[in-house]
Amino acid sequence: MIISIIIPCYNEEGNITELYEKIKYVLDEKKIEFIFIDDNSNDNTLSIIEKISDRDKTVKYVSFSRNFGHQSALRAGLEKASGNCVISMDADLQHPPEVLKSLLGKWEEGYDIVYTIRRDNAINPFKRMSSAFFYKLSNYLSDVKLENGSADFRLLDRKIVDILVNDISEYHLFYRGLVSWLGFR
């Protein structure tokens, strides 16, 4: 069994090595495929990823020619992933690697999609308020319901990844909405 981990990166030179090492530590007995997506960073993010990749052949990467954005980086990672399941997480260490085992546990119980909900009361009040407004408005305007605080830190079974890559051709991507729209357990 292979676990693909997609990590979109933009100016994350200070976090890449620590994140990589934490994931390796947490999932040490698992076969992991790392897929870093550098969204045309202005710092040394790409060179750090390249050095890690030179040492560890399980580390793959995609380097964008310009900044295409987070959702496009997720798409590139999904297209490159070969794992039985795929986990997406941010490179800024706000998605704790310690949660990975819980995500895998739920997948092993039979869930096709395992997503996380941010319950961080330490975020600034404006972000919390604007985020709550976004989810309320989105749920009002759409039949697809999103839970307040849902994140792009999620696990997808291979069959979900195949649908997203092969059957969804949206130009303006919003994976939180698309994943919820698909249904599945």
PDB file of C-alpha atoms in Angstrom:
ATOM      1  CA  MET A   1       0.000   0.000   0.000  1.00  0.00           C
ATOM      2  CA  ILE A   2       1.290   3.434  -0.968  1.00  0.00           C
ATOM      3  CA  ILE A   3       0.221   6.669   0.708  1.00  0.00           C
ATOM      4  CA  SER A   4       0.662   9.730  -1.493  1.00  0.00           C
ATOM      5  CA  ILE A   5       1.098  13.021   0.352  1.00  0.00           C
ATOM      6  CA  ILE A   6       0.492  16.172  -1.718  1.00  0.00           C
ATOM      7  CA  ILE A   7       2.057  19.331  -0.329  1.00  0.00           C
ATOM      8  CA  PRO A   8       1.463  22.609  -2.194  1.00  0.00           C
ATOM      9  CA  CYS A   9       4.237  25.105  -1.385  1.00  0.00           C
ATOM     10  CA  TYR A  10       4.671  28.811  -1.836  1.00  0.00           C
ATOM     11  CA  ASN A  11       7.617  30.489  -0.085  1.00  0.00           C
ATOM     12  CA  GLU A  12       7.939  27.753   2.540  1.00  0.00           C
ATOM     13  CA  GLU A  13      11.740  27.409   2.743  1.00  0.00           C
ATOM     14  CA  GLY A  14      11.643  27.472   6.543  1.00  0.00           C
ATOM     15  CA  ASN A  15       9.104  24.642   6.802  1.00  0.00           C
ATOM     16  CA  ILE A  16       9.873  22.056   4.105  1.00  0.00           C
ATOM     17  CA  THR A  17      12.585  20.071   5.888  1.00  0.00           C
ATOM     18  CA  GLU A  18      10.777  20.045   9.231  1.00  0.00           C
ATOM     19  CA  LEU A  19       7.483  18.973   7.612  1.00  0.00           C
ATOM     20  CA  TYR A  20       9.200  16.215   5.611  1.00  0.00           C
ATOM     21  CA  GLU A  21      10.966  14.878   8.709  1.00  0.00           C
ATOM     22  CA  LYS A  22       7.799  14.975  10.836  1.00  0.00           C
ATOM     23  CA  ILE A  23       5.804  13.068   8.215  1.00  0.00           C
ATOM     24  CA  LYS A  24       8.575  10.463   7.896  1.00  0.00           C
ATOM     25  CA  TYR A  25       8.615  10.087  11.683  1.00  0.00           C
ATOM     26  CA  VAL A  26       4.822   9.782  12.055  1.00  0.00           C
ATOM     27  CA  LEU A  27       4.436   7.341   9.144  1.00  0.00           C
ATOM     28  CA  ASP A  28       7.789   5.563   9.528  1.00  0.00           C
ATOM     29  CA  GLU A  29       6.439   2.072   8.886  1.00  0.00           C
ATOM     30  CA  LYS A  30       4.316   3.107   5.891  1.00  0.00           C
ATOM     31  CA  LYS A  31       5.285   3.355   2.238  1.00  0.00           C
ATOM     32  CA  ILE A  32       5.001   7.046   1.431  1.00  0.00           C
ATOM     33  CA  GLU A  33       5.153   8.992  -1.809  1.00  0.00           C
ATOM     34  CA  PHE A  34       5.776  12.714  -1.243  1.00  0.00           C
ATOM     35  CA  ILE A  35       4.614  15.105  -3.946  1.00  0.00           C
ATOM     36  CA  PHE A  36       5.673  18.693  -3.345  1.00  0.00           C
ATOM     37  CA  ILE A  37       4.173  21.292  -5.672  1.00  0.00           C
ATOM     38  CA  ASP A  38       6.214  24.494  -5.786  1.00  0.00           C
ATOM     39  CA  ASP A  39       3.871  27.277  -6.875  1.00  0.00           C
ATOM     40  CA  ASN A  40       6.722  29.439  -8.238  1.00  0.00           C
ATOM     41  CA  SER A  41       8.145  30.447  -4.864  1.00  0.00           C
ATOM     42  CA  ASN A  42      10.389  33.506  -4.562  1.00  0.00           C
ATOM     43  CA  ASP A  43      12.630  31.927  -1.925  1.00  0.00           C
ATOM     44  CA  ASN A  44      14.656  28.681  -1.680  1.00  0.00           C
ATOM     45  CA  THR A  45      11.644  26.374  -1.397  1.00  0.00           C
ATOM     46  CA  LEU A  46      12.341  24.600  -4.688  1.00  0.00           C
ATOM     47  CA  SER A  47      16.053  24.081  -4.052  1.00  0.00           C
ATOM     48  CA  ILE A  48      15.296  22.550  -0.638  1.00  0.00           C
ATOM     49  CA  ILE A  49      12.748  20.196  -2.207  1.00  0.00           C
ATOM     50  CA  GLU A  50      15.277  19.257  -4.908  1.00  0.00           C
ATOM     51  CA  LYS A  51      17.917  18.431  -2.263  1.00  0.00           C
ATOM     52  CA  ILE A  52      15.491  16.241  -0.333  1.00  0.00           C
ATOM     53  CA  SER A  53      14.449  14.547  -3.581  1.00  0.00           C
ATOM     54  CA  ASP A  54      18.093  13.832  -4.456  1.00  0.00           C
ATOM     55  CA  ARG A  55      18.468  11.967  -1.138  1.00  0.00           C
ATOM     56  CA  ASP A  56      15.045  10.290  -1.044  1.00  0.00           C
ATOM     57  CA  LYS A  57      13.583   8.827  -4.223  1.00  0.00           C
ATOM     58  CA  THR A  58      10.095   8.729  -2.659  1.00  0.00           C
ATOM     59  CA  VAL A  59      10.081  12.531  -2.946  1.00  0.00           C
ATOM     60  CA  LYS A  60       8.706  13.859  -6.216  1.00  0.00           C
ATOM     61  CA  TYR A  61       7.969  17.439  -7.106  1.00  0.00           C
ATOM     62  CA  VAL A  62       6.354  19.689  -9.653  1.00  0.00           C
ATOM     63  CA  SER A  63       7.658  23.216 -10.201  1.00  0.00           C
ATOM     64  CA  PHE A  64       5.228  25.730 -11.687  1.00  0.00           C
ATOM     65  CA  SER A  65       6.520  28.312 -14.172  1.00  0.00           C
ATOM     66  CA  ARG A  66       4.425  30.983 -12.456  1.00  0.00           C
ATOM     67  CA  ASN A  67       2.117  31.204  -9.472  1.00  0.00           C
ATOM     68  CA  PHE A  68      -1.056  29.322 -10.431  1.00  0.00           C
ATOM     69  CA  GLY A  69      -2.547  29.105  -6.926  1.00  0.00           C
ATOM     70  CA  HIS A  70      -3.311  26.534  -4.275  1.00  0.00           C
ATOM     71  CA  GLN A  71      -6.146  24.716  -6.052  1.00  0.00           C
ATOM     72  CA  SER A  72      -4.071  24.261  -9.225  1.00  0.00           C
ATOM     73  CA  ALA A  73      -1.237  22.913  -7.090  1.00  0.00           C
ATOM     74  CA  LEU A  74      -3.644  20.393  -5.563  1.00  0.00           C
ATOM     75  CA  ARG A  75      -4.757  19.385  -9.065  1.00  0.00           C
ATOM     76  CA  ALA A  76      -1.140  18.836 -10.185  1.00  0.00           C
ATOM     77  CA  GLY A  77      -0.520  16.711  -7.110  1.00  0.00           C
ATOM     78  CA  LEU A  78      -3.629  14.602  -7.677  1.00  0.00           C
ATOM     79  CA  GLU A  79      -2.560  14.011 -11.278  1.00  0.00           C
ATOM     80  CA  LYS A  80       0.904  12.863 -10.185  1.00  0.00           C
ATOM     81  CA  ALA A  81      -0.160  10.746  -7.184  1.00  0.00           C
ATOM     82  CA  SER A  82      -0.027   6.969  -7.513  1.00  0.00           C
ATOM     83  CA  GLY A  83      -1.036   5.958  -3.979  1.00  0.00           C
ATOM     84  CA  ASN A  84      -3.915   3.821  -2.799  1.00  0.00           C
ATOM     85  CA  CYS A  85      -4.948   6.906  -0.878  1.00  0.00           C
ATOM     86  CA  VAL A  86      -3.905  10.520  -1.202  1.00  0.00           C
ATOM     87  CA  ILE A  87      -3.537  13.042   1.591  1.00  0.00           C
ATOM     88  CA  SER A  88      -3.271  16.764   0.875  1.00  0.00           C
ATOM     89  CA  MET A  89      -1.813  19.116   3.452  1.00  0.00           C
ATOM     90  CA  ASP A  90      -0.294  22.575   3.544  1.00  0.00           C
ATOM     91  CA  ALA A  91       3.446  23.147   3.885  1.00  0.00           C
ATOM     92  CA  ASP A  92       3.129  25.820   6.579  1.00  0.00           C
ATOM     93  CA  LEU A  93       2.896  23.269   9.428  1.00  0.00           C
ATOM     94  CA  GLN A  94      -0.649  24.373  10.322  1.00  0.00           C
ATOM     95  CA  HIS A  95      -1.852  20.908   9.354  1.00  0.00           C
ATOM     96  CA  PRO A  96      -0.244  18.732  12.046  1.00  0.00           C
ATOM     97  CA  PRO A  97       1.446  15.574  10.725  1.00  0.00           C
ATOM     98  CA  GLU A  98       0.410  13.826  13.953  1.00  0.00           C
ATOM     99  CA  VAL A  99      -3.164  13.710  12.560  1.00  0.00           C
ATOM    100  CA  LEU A 100      -2.087  11.559   9.578  1.00  0.00           C
ATOM    101  CA  LYS A 101      -2.502   8.287  11.490  1.00  0.00           C
ATOM    102  CA  SER A 102      -6.073   9.248  12.440  1.00  0.00           C
ATOM    103  CA  LEU A 103      -6.897   9.994   8.797  1.00  0.00           C
ATOM    104  CA  LEU A 104      -5.477   6.621   7.763  1.00  0.00           C
ATOM    105  CA  GLY A 105      -7.371   4.879  10.565  1.00  0.00           C
ATOM    106  CA  LYS A 106     -10.701   6.239   9.299  1.00  0.00           C
ATOM    107  CA  TRP A 107      -9.786   5.212   5.738  1.00  0.00           C
ATOM    108  CA  GLU A 108      -8.970   1.696   6.964  1.00  0.00           C
ATOM    109  CA  GLU A 109     -12.439   1.639   8.591  1.00  0.00           C
ATOM    110  CA  GLY A 110     -13.881   2.069   5.097  1.00  0.00           C
ATOM    111  CA  TYR A 111     -14.315   5.815   4.630  1.00  0.00           C
ATOM    112  CA  ASP A 112     -13.581   7.024   1.084  1.00  0.00           C
ATOM    113  CA  ILE A 113     -13.121  10.650   2.140  1.00  0.00           C
ATOM    114  CA  VAL A 114     -11.693  11.756   5.472  1.00  0.00           C
ATOM    115  CA  TYR A 115     -11.539  15.505   5.978  1.00  0.00           C
ATOM    116  CA  THR A 116     -10.482  17.711   8.832  1.00  0.00           C
ATOM    117  CA  ILE A 117     -12.191  20.639  10.521  1.00  0.00           C
ATOM    118  CA  ARG A 118     -10.235  23.577  11.930  1.00  0.00           C
ATOM    119  CA  ARG A 119     -11.160  24.137  15.560  1.00  0.00           C
ATOM    120  CA  ASP A 120      -8.406  26.641  16.291  1.00  0.00           C
ATOM    121  CA  ASN A 121      -9.650  29.420  18.529  1.00  0.00           C
ATOM    122  CA  ALA A 122      -6.253  31.128  18.285  1.00  0.00           C
ATOM    123  CA  ILE A 123      -6.814  32.454  14.753  1.00  0.00           C
ATOM    124  CA  ASN A 124      -7.466  36.157  14.564  1.00  0.00           C
ATOM    125  CA  PRO A 125     -11.074  37.282  15.024  1.00  0.00           C
ATOM    126  CA  PHE A 126     -11.366  38.811  11.538  1.00  0.00           C
ATOM    127  CA  LYS A 127     -10.289  35.548   9.862  1.00  0.00           C
ATOM    128  CA  ARG A 128     -12.684  33.551  12.040  1.00  0.00           C
ATOM    129  CA  MET A 129     -15.565  35.931  11.234  1.00  0.00           C
ATOM    130  CA  SER A 130     -14.836  36.121   7.483  1.00  0.00           C
ATOM    131  CA  SER A 131     -14.458  32.337   7.322  1.00  0.00           C
ATOM    132  CA  ALA A 132     -17.804  31.814   9.078  1.00  0.00           C
ATOM    133  CA  PHE A 133     -19.420  34.285   6.661  1.00  0.00           C
ATOM    134  CA  PHE A 134     -17.930  32.436   3.665  1.00  0.00           C
ATOM    135  CA  TYR A 135     -19.303  29.058   4.780  1.00  0.00           C
ATOM    136  CA  LYS A 136     -22.710  30.512   5.638  1.00  0.00           C
ATOM    137  CA  LEU A 137     -22.976  32.252   2.252  1.00  0.00           C
ATOM    138  CA  SER A 138     -21.686  29.211   0.379  1.00  0.00           C
ATOM    139  CA  ASN A 139     -24.197  26.925   2.100  1.00  0.00           C
ATOM    140  CA  TYR A 140     -27.012  29.393   1.414  1.00  0.00           C
ATOM    141  CA  LEU A 141     -26.193  29.658  -2.319  1.00  0.00           C
ATOM    142  CA  SER A 142     -25.401  26.016  -2.999  1.00  0.00           C
ATOM    143  CA  ASP A 143     -26.923  22.582  -2.571  1.00  0.00           C
ATOM    144  CA  VAL A 144     -23.458  21.331  -1.586  1.00  0.00           C
ATOM    145  CA  LYS A 145     -23.045  21.879   2.127  1.00  0.00           C
ATOM    146  CA  LEU A 146     -19.627  22.662   3.593  1.00  0.00           C
ATOM    147  CA  GLU A 147     -18.900  22.392   7.286  1.00  0.00           C
ATOM    148  CA  ASN A 148     -17.554  25.588   8.835  1.00  0.00           C
ATOM    149  CA  GLY A 149     -13.785  25.232   9.191  1.00  0.00           C
ATOM    150  CA  SER A 150     -13.336  22.420   6.676  1.00  0.00           C
ATOM    151  CA  ALA A 151      -9.868  22.438   5.161  1.00  0.00           C
ATOM    152  CA  ASP A 152      -7.833  21.072   2.282  1.00  0.00           C
ATOM    153  CA  PHE A 153      -6.186  18.756   4.823  1.00  0.00           C
ATOM    154  CA  ARG A 154      -7.946  15.543   3.801  1.00  0.00           C
ATOM    155  CA  LEU A 155      -7.514  11.950   2.741  1.00  0.00           C
ATOM    156  CA  LEU A 156      -9.051  10.664  -0.480  1.00  0.00           C
ATOM    157  CA  ASP A 157      -9.348   7.045  -1.541  1.00  0.00           C
ATOM    158  CA  ARG A 158      -7.841   6.209  -4.935  1.00  0.00           C
ATOM    159  CA  LYS A 159     -11.309   5.921  -6.535  1.00  0.00           C
ATOM    160  CA  ILE A 160     -12.093   9.515  -5.495  1.00  0.00           C
ATOM    161  CA  VAL A 161      -8.776  10.750  -6.885  1.00  0.00           C
ATOM    162  CA  ASP A 162      -9.467   8.970 -10.184  1.00  0.00           C
ATOM    163  CA  ILE A 163     -12.866  10.660 -10.464  1.00  0.00           C
ATOM    164  CA  LEU A 164     -11.408  14.092  -9.687  1.00  0.00           C
ATOM    165  CA  VAL A 165      -8.583  13.665 -12.202  1.00  0.00           C
ATOM    166  CA  ASN A 166     -10.388  11.818 -15.005  1.00  0.00           C
ATOM    167  CA  ASP A 167     -14.008  12.963 -14.796  1.00  0.00           C
ATOM    168  CA  ILE A 168     -13.944  16.526 -13.433  1.00  0.00           C
ATOM    169  CA  SER A 169     -12.809  19.189 -15.860  1.00  0.00           C
ATOM    170  CA  GLU A 170     -13.627  22.350 -13.917  1.00  0.00           C
ATOM    171  CA  TYR A 171     -11.453  25.325 -14.761  1.00  0.00           C
ATOM    172  CA  HIS A 172     -12.113  27.242 -11.540  1.00  0.00           C
ATOM    173  CA  LEU A 173     -11.297  24.587  -8.986  1.00  0.00           C
ATOM    174  CA  PHE A 174     -12.614  24.483  -5.435  1.00  0.00           C
ATOM    175  CA  TYR A 175     -11.803  21.053  -4.096  1.00  0.00           C
ATOM    176  CA  ARG A 176     -13.635  21.484  -0.779  1.00  0.00           C
ATOM    177  CA  GLY A 177     -16.834  21.894  -2.764  1.00  0.00           C
ATOM    178  CA  LEU A 178     -16.053  19.255  -5.378  1.00  0.00           C
ATOM    179  CA  VAL A 179     -15.162  16.597  -2.819  1.00  0.00           C
ATOM    180  CA  SER A 180     -18.353  17.287  -0.861  1.00  0.00           C
ATOM    181  CA  TRP A 181     -20.386  17.289  -4.073  1.00  0.00           C
ATOM    182  CA  LEU A 182     -19.135  13.797  -5.023  1.00  0.00           C
ATOM    183  CA  GLY A 183     -20.796  12.173  -2.042  1.00  0.00           C
ATOM    184  CA  PHE A 184     -19.294   8.834  -0.982  1.00  0.00           C
ATOM    185  CA  ARG A 185     -18.671   7.609   2.535  1.00  0.00           C
TER     186      ARG A 185
END
